[in-house]
JSON list of C-alpha atoms in Angstrom, two decimals:
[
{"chain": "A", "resi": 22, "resn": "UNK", "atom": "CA", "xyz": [54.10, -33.27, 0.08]},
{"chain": "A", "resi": 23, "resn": "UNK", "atom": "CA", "xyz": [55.66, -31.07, 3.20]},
{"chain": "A", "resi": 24, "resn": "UNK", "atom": "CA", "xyz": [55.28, -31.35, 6.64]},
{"chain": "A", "resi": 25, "resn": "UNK", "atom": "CA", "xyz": [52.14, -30.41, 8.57]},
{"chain": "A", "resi": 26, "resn": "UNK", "atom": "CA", "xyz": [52.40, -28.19, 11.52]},
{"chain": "A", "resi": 27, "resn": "UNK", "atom": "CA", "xyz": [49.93, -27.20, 14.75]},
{"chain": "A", "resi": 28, "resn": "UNK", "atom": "CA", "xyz": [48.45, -24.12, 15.22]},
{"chain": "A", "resi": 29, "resn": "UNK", "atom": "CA", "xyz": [47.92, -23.11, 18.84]},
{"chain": "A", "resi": 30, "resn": "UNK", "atom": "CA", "xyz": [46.49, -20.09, 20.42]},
{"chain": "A", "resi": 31, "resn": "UNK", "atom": "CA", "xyz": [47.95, -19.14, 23.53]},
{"chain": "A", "resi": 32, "resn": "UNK", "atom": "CA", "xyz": [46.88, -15.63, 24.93]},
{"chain": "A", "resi": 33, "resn": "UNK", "atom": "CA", "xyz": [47.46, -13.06, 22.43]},
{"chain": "A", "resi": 34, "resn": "UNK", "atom": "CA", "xyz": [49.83, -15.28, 20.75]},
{"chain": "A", "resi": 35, "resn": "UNK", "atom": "CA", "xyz": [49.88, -17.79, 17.72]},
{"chain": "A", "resi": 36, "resn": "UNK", "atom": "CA", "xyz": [52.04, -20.83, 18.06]},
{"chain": "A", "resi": 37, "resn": "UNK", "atom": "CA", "xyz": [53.29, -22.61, 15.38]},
{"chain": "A", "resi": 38, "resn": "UNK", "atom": "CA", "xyz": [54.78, -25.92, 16.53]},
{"chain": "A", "resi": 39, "resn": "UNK", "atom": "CA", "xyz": [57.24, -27.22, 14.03]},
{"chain": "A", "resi": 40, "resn": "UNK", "atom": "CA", "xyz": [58.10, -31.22, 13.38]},
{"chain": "A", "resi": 41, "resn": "UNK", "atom": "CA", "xyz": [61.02, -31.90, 15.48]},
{"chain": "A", "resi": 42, "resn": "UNK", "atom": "CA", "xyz": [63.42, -33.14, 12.22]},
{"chain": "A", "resi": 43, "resn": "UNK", "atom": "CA", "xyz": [62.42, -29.21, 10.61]},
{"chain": "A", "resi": 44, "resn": "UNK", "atom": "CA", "xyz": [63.81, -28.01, 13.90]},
{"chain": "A", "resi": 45, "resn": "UNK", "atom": "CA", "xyz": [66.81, -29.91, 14.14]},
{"chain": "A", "resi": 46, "resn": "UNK", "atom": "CA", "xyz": [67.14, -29.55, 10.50]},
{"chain": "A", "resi": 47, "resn": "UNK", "atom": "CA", "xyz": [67.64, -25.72, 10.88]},
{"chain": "A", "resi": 48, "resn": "UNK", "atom": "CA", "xyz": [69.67, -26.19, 14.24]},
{"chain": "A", "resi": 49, "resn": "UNK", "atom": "CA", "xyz": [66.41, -24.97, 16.49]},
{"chain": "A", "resi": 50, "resn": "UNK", "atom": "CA", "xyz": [66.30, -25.63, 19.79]},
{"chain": "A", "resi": 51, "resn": "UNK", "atom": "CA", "xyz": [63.63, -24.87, 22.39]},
{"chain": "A", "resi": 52, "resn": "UNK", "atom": "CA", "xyz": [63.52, -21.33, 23.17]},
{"chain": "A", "resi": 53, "resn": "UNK", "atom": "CA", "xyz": [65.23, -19.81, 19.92]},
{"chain": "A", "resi": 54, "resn": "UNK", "atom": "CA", "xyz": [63.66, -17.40, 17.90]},
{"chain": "A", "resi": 55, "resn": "UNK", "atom": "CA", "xyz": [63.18, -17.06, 14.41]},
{"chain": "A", "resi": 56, "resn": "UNK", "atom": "CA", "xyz": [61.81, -13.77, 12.09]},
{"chain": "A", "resi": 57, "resn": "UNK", "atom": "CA", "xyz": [59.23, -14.60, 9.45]},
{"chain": "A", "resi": 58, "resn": "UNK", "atom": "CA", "xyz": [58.15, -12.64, 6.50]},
{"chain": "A", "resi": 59, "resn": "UNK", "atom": "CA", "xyz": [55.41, -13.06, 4.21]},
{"chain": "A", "resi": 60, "resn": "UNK", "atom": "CA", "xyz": [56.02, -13.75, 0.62]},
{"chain": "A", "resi": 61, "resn": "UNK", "atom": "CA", "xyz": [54.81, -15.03, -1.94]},
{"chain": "A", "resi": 62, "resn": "UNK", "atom": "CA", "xyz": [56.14, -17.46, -4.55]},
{"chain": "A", "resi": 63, "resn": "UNK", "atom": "CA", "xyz": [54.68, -19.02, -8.51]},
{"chain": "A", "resi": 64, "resn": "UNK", "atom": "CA", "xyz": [51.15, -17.43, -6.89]},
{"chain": "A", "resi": 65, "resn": "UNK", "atom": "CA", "xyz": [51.69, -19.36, -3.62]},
{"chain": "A", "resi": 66, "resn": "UNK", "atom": "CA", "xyz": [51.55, -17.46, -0.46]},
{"chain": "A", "resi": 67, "resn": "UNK", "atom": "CA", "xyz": [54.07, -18.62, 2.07]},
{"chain": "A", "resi": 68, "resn": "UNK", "atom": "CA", "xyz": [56.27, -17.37, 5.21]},
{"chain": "A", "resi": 69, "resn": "UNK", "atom": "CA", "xyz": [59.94, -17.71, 5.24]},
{"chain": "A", "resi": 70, "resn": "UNK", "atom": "CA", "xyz": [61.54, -18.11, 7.92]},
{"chain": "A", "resi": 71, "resn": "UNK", "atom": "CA", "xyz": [65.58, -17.00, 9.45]},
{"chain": "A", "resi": 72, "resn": "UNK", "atom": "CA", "xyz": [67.02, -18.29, 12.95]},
{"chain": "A", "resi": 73, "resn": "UNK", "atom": "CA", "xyz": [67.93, -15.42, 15.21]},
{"chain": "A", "resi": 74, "resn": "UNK", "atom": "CA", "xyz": [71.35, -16.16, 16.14]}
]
């Protein structure tokens, strides 16, 4: 089983608050940015994410 994250609204926005061992995991910090891209995988629909660094 994965992680569960929290979906927030905020203004126009979508939040997606990741578990801080994911974010440390990936070397995130507060304030980084990431790209995401749908895709799809064995009939599973997912997002991948990639740090912008």
């Amino acid at each position: 089983m994965g992680e569960v994250v929290k979906l927030q609204k905020s203004g126009k926005k979508l939040v997606i608050a990741l578990p801080i061992a994911i974010c440390e995991n990936l070397e995130l910090k507060d304030g980084d940015e990431v790209e995401i891209e749908p895709f799809t995988c064995g009939g599973e629909n997912g997002v991948r994410l990639r740090p912008k660094k």
